Short mmCIF file of N, CA, C and O in Angstrom, two decimals:
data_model
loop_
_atom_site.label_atom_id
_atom_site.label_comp_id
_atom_site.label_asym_id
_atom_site.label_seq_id
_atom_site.Cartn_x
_atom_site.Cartn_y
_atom_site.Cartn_z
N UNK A 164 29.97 66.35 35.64
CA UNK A 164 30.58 65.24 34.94
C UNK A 164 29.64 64.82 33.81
O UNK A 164 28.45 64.80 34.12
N UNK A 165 29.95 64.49 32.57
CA UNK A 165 29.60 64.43 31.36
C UNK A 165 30.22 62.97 30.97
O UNK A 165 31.38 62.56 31.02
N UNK A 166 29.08 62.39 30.57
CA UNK A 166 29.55 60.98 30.32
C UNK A 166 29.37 61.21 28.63
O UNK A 166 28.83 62.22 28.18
N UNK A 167 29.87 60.21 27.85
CA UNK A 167 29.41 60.15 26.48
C UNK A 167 29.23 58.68 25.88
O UNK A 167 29.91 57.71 26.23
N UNK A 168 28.25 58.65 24.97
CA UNK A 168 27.64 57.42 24.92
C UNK A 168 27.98 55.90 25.25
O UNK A 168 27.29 54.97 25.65
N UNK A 169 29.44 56.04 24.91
CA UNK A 169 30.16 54.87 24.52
C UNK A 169 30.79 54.57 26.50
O UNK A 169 31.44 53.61 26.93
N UNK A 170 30.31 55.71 27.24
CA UNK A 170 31.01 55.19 28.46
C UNK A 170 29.67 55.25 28.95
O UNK A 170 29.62 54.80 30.09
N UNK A 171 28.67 55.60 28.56
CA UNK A 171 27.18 54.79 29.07
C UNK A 171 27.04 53.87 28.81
O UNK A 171 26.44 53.14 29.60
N UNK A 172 27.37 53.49 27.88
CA UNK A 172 26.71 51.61 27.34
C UNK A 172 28.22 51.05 28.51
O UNK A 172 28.27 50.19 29.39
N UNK A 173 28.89 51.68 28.15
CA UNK A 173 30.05 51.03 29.23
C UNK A 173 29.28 50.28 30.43
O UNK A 173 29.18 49.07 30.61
N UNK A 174 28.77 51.28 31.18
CA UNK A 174 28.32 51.43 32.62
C UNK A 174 27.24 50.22 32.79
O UNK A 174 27.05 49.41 33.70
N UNK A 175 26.61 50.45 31.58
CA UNK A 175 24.92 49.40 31.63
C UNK A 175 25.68 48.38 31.32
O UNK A 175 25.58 47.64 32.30
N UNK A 176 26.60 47.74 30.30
CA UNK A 176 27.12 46.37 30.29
C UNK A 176 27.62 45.98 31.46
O UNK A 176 27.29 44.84 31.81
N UNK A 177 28.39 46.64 32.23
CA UNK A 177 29.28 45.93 33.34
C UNK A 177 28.02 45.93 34.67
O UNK A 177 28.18 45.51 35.81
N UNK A 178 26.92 46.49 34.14
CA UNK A 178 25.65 46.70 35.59
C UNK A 178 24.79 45.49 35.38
O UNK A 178 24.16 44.94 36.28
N UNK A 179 24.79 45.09 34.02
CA UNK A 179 23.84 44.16 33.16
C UNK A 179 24.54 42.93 33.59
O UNK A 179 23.93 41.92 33.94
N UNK A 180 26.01 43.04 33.57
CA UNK A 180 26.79 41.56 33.72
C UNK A 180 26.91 40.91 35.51
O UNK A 180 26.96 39.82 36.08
N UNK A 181 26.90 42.92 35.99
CA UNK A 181 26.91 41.86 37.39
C UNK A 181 25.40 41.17 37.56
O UNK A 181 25.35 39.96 37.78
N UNK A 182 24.19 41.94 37.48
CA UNK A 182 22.99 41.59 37.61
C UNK A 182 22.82 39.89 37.12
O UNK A 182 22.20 39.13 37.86
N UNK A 183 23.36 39.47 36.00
CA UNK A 183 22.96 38.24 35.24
C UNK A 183 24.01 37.52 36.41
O UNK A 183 23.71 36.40 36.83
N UNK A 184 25.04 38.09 36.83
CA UNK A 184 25.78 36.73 37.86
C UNK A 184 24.69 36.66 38.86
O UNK A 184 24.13 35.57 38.91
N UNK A 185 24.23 37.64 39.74
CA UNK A 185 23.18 37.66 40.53
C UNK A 185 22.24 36.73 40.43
O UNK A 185 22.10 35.89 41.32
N UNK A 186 21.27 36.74 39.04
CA UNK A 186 20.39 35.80 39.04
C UNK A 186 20.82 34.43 38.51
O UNK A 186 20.06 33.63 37.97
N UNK A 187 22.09 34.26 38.72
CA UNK A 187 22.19 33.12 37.61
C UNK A 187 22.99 32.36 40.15
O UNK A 187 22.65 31.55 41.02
N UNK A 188 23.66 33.05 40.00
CA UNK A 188 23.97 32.40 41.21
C UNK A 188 22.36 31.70 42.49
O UNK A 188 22.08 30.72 43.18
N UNK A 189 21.83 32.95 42.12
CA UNK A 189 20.00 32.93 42.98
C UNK A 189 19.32 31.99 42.18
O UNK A 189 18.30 31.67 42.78
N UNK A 190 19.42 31.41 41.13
CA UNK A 190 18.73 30.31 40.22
C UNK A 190 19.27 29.10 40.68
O UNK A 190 18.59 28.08 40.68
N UNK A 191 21.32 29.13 41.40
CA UNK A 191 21.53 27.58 41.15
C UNK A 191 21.14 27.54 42.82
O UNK A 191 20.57 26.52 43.21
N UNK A 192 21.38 28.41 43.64
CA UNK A 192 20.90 28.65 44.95
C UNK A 192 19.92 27.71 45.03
O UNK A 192 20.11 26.67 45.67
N UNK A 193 18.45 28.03 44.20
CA UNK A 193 16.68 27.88 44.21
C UNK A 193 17.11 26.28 43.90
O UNK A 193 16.50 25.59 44.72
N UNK A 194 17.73 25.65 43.23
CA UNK A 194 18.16 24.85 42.32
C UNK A 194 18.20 23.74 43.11
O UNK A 194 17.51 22.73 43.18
N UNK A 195 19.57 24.33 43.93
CA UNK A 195 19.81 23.45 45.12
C UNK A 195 18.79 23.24 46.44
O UNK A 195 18.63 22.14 46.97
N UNK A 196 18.15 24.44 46.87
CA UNK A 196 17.23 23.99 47.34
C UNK A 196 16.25 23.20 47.13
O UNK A 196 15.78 22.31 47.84
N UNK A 197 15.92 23.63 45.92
CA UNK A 197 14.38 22.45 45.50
C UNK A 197 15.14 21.09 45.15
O UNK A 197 14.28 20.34 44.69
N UNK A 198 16.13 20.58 45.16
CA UNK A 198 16.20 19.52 45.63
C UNK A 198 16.05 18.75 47.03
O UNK A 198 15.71 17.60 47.32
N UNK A 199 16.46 19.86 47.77
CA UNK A 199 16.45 19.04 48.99
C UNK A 199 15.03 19.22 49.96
O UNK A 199 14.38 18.37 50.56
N UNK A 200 14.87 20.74 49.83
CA UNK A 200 13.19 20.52 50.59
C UNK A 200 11.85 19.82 50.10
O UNK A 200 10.88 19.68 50.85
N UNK A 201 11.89 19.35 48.63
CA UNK A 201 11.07 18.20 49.00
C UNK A 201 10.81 17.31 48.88
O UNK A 201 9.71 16.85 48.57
N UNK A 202 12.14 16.62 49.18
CA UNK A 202 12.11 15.25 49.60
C UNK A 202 12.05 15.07 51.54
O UNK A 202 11.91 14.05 52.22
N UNK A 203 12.24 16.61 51.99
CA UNK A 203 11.99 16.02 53.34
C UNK A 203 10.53 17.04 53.01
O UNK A 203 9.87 16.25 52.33
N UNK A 204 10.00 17.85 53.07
CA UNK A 204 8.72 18.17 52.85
C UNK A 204 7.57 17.05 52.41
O UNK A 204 6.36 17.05 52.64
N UNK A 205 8.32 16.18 51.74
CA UNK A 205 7.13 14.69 51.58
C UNK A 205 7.34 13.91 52.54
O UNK A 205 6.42 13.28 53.06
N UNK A 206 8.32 13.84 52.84
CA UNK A 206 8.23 12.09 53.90
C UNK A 206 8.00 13.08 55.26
O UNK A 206 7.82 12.38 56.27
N UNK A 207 7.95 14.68 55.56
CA UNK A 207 7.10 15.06 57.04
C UNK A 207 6.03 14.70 56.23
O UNK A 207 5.89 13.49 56.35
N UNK A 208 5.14 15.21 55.39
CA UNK A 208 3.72 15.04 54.64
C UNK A 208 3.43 13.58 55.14
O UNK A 208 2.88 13.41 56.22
N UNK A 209 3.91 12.25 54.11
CA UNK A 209 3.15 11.33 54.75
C UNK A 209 3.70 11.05 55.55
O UNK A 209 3.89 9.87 55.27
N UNK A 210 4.29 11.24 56.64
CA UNK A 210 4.43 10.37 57.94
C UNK A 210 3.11 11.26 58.60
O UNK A 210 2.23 10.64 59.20
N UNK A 211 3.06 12.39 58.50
CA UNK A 211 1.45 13.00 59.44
C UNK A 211 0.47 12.53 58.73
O UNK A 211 -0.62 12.74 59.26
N UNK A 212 0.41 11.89 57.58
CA UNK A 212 -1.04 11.11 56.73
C UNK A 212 -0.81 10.31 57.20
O UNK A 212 -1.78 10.32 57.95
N UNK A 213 -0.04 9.07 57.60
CA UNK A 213 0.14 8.11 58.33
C UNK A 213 -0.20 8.01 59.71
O UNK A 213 -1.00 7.16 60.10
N UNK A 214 0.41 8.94 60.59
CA UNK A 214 -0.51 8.95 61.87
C UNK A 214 -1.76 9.71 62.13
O UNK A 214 -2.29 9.69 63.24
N UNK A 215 -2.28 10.47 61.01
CA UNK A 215 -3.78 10.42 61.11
C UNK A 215 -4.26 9.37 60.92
O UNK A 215 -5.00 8.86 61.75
N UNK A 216 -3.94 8.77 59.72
CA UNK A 216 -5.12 6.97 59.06
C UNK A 216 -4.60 6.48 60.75
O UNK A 216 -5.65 6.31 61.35
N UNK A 217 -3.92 6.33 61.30
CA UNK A 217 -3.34 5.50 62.49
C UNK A 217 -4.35 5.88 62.81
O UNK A 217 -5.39 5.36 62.39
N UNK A 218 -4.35 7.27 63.93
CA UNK A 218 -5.18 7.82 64.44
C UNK A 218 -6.82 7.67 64.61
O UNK A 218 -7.54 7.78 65.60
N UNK A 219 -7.09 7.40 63.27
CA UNK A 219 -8.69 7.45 62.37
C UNK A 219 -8.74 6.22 62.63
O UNK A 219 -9.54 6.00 63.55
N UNK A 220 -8.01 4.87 62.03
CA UNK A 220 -8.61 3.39 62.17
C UNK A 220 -8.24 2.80 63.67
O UNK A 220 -8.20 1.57 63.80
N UNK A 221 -8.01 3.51 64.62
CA UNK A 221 -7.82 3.12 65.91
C UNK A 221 -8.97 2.58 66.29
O UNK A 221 -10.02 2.75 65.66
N UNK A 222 -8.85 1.76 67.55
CA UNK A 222 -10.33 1.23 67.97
C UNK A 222 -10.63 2.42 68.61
O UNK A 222 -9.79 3.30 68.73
N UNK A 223 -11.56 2.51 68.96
CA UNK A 223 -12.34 4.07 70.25
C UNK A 223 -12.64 3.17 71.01
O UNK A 223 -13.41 2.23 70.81
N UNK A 224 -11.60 3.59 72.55
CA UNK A 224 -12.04 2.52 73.85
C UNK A 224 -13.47 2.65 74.03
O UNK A 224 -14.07 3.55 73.44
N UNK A 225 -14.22 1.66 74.98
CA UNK A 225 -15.82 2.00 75.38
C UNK A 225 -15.50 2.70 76.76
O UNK A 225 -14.50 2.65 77.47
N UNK A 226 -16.55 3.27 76.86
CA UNK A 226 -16.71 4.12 77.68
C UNK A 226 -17.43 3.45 78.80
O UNK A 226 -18.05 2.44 78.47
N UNK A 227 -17.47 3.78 79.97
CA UNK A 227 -18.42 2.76 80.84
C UNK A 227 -19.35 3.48 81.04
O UNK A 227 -19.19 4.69 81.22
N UNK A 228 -20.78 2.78 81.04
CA UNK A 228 -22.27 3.11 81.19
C UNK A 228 -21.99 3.97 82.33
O UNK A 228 -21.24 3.55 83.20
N UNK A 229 -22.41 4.90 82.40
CA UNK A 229 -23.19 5.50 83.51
C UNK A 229 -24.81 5.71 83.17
O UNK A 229 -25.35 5.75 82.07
N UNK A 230 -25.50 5.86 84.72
CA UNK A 230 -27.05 5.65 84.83
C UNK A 230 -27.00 7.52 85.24
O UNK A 230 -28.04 8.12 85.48
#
């Protein structure tokens, strides 16, 4: 089978067009994600900075003397 030029560029436009839906669908995909992971990716973040400082400014019970 013998292609000729004009049904090669054929082939690469319609390969070129699906490819650009590809990344254009995987862009609004990324899109939509990075909206939503991080706004919960921050509030897990500081709520564990929060119960470390908790953690950290706690009193430290005393310990009882032993001899």
């Amino acid at each position: 089978m013998t292609m000729n030029a004009d049904t090669h560029l054929i082939v690469h436009a319609a390969r070129s067009a699906e490819l650009q839906a590809e990344a254009e669908a995987h862009h609004l995909a990324a899109t939509v994600a990075d909206r939503h992971t991080p706004d919960l990716r921050t509030r897990l973040g500081w709520t564990l900075v929060e119960v470390g400082l908790r953690l950290a400014s706690a009193p430290k019970p005393q310990r009882p003397l032993t001899a």
